[in-house]
Short mmCIF file of C-alpha atoms and ligand atoms in Angstrom, two decimals:
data_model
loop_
_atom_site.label_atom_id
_atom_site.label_comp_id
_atom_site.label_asym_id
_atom_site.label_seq_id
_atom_site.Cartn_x
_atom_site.Cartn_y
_atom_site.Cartn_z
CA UNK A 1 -16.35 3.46 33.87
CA UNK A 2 -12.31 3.11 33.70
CA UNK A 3 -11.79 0.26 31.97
CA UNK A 4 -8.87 -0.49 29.91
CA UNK A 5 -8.58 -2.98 26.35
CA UNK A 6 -5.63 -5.34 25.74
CA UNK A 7 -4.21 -7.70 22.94
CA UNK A 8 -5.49 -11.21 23.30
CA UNK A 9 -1.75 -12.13 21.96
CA UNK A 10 0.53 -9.89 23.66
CA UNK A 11 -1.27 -8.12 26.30
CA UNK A 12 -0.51 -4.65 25.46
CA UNK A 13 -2.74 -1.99 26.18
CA UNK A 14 -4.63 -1.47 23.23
CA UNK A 15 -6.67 1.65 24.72
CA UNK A 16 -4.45 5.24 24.56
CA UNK A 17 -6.33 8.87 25.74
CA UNK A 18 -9.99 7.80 25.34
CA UNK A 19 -9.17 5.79 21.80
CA UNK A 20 -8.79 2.36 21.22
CA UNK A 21 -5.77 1.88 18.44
CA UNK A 22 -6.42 -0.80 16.20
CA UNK A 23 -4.30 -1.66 13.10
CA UNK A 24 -6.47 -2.60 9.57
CA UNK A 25 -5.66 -3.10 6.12
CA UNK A 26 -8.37 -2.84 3.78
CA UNK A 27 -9.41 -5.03 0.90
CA UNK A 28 -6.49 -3.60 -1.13
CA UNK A 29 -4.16 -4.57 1.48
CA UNK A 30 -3.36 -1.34 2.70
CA UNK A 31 -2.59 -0.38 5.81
CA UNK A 32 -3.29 2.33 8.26
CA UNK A 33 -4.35 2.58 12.04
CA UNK A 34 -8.14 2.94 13.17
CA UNK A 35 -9.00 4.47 16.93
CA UNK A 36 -12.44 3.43 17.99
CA UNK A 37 -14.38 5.10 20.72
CA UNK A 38 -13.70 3.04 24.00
CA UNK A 39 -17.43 3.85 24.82
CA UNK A 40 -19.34 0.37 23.84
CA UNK A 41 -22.01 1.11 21.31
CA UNK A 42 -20.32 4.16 20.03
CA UNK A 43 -18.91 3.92 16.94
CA UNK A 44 -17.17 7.05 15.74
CA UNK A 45 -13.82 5.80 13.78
CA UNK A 46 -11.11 7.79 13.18
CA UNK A 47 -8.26 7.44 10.65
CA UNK A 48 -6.34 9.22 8.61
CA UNK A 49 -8.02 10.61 5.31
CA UNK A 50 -5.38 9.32 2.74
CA UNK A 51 -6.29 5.62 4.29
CA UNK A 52 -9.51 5.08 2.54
CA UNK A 53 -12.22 2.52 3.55
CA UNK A 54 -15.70 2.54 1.93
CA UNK A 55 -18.77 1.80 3.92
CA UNK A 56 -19.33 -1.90 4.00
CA UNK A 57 -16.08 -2.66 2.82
CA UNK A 58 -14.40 -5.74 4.73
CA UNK A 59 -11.03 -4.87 6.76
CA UNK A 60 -8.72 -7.12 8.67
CA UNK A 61 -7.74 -5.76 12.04
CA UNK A 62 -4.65 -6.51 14.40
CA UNK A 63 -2.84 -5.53 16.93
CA UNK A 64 -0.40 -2.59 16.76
CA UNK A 65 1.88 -3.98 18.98
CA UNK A 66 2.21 -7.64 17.89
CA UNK A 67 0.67 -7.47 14.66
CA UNK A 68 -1.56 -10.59 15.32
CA UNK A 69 -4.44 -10.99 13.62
CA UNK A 70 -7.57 -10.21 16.26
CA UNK A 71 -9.91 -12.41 14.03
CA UNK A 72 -12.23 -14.79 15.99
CA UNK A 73 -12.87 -17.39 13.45
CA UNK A 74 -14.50 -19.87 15.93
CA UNK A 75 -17.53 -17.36 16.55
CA UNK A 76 -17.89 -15.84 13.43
CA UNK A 77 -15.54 -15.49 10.33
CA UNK A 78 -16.40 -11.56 10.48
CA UNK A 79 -15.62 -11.17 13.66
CA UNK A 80 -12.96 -9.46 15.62
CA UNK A 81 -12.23 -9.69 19.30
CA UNK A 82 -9.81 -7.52 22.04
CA UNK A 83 -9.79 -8.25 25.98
CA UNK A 84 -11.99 -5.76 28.08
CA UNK A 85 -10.23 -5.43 31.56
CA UNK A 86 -12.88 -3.16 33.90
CA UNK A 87 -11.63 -1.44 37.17
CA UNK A 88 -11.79 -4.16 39.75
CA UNK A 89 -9.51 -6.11 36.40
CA UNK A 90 -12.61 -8.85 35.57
CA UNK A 91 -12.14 -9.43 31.90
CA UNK A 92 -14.33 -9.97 29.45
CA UNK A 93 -14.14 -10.47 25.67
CA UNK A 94 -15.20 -7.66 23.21
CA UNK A 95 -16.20 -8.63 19.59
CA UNK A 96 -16.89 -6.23 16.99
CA UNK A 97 -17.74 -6.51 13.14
CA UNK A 98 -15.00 -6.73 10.67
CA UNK A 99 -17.44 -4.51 8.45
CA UNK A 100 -16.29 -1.06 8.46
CA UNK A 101 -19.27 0.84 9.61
CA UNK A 102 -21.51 -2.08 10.94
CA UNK A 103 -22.37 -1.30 14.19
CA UNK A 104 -22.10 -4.51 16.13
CA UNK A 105 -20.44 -5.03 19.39
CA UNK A 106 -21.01 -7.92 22.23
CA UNK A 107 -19.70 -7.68 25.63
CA UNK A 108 -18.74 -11.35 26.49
CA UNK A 109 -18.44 -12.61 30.32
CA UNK A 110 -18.75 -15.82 32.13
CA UNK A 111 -22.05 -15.00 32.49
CA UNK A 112 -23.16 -13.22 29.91
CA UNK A 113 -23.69 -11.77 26.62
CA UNK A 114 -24.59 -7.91 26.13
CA UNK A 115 -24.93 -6.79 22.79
CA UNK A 116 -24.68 -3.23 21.18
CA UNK A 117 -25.52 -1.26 18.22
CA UNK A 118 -28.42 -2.20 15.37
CA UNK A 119 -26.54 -4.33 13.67
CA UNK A 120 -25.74 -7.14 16.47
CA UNK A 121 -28.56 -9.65 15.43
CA UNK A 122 -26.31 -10.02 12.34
CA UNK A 123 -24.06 -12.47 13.80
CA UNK A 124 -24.71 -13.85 17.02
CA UNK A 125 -27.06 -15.78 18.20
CA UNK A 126 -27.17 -15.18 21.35
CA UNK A 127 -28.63 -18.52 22.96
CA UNK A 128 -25.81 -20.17 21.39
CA UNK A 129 -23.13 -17.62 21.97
CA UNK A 130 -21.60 -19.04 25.54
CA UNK A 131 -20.81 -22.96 24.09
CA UNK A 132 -19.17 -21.50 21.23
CA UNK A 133 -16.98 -18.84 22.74
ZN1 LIG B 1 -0.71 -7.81 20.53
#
């Protein structure tokens, strides 16, 4: 599927080759830029090796372009959330764990909630997902 991922904020497109570019800073404020697989419920991360994250360690991501923060404090405060645009441009929110290495992503429509990767129970729950979103 050809979809493509934009900034909530500025509507850029977020998604470049087959990586989505995401800006973090980890928990000693330092920055660096993450691609994530643009394949839901795949979650190979690549960054640069001098930017160092541990596993489990909590980062704060934003958008390259804008540099908004991509948070989604109404849902969860560990949550972060881009704009999923698929071919026939029906867009639906993407949320994914703050938690480097957590592998937790929902797929957020009108209509429904899909969730990916062993960690999603962590979060959501998804009978209550649609009021709060
Ligand atoms: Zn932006």
């Amino acid at each position: 599927m050809k979809a493509n991922y934009i900034c909530p904020h500025c509507r850029s497109f977020l998604n470049v080759g087959d990586k989505i570019i995401i800006a973090a800073k980890n928990h000693k404020k330092e920055k660096g830029l993450l691609l994530l697989s643009m394949e839901l419920g795949d979650y190979t991360v690549l960054k640069h090796p001098s930017f160092n994250i541990e596993e489990g360690e909590k980062i704060n991501m934003s958008c390259p372009s804008c540099n908004e923060n991509l948070k989604k404090h109404k849902i969860h405060e560990n949550l972060f959330g881009i704009i999923m645009q698929d071919e026939e441009d029906k867009e639906m929110q993407i949320l994914f764990s703050g938690t480097y290495g957590e592998k937790c992503t929902y797929r957020i429509t009108d209509k429904d909630v899909e969730s990916f990767g062993s960690d999603a129970g962590k979060y959501i729950d998804l009978d209550n997902l649609i009021s709060m979103s």
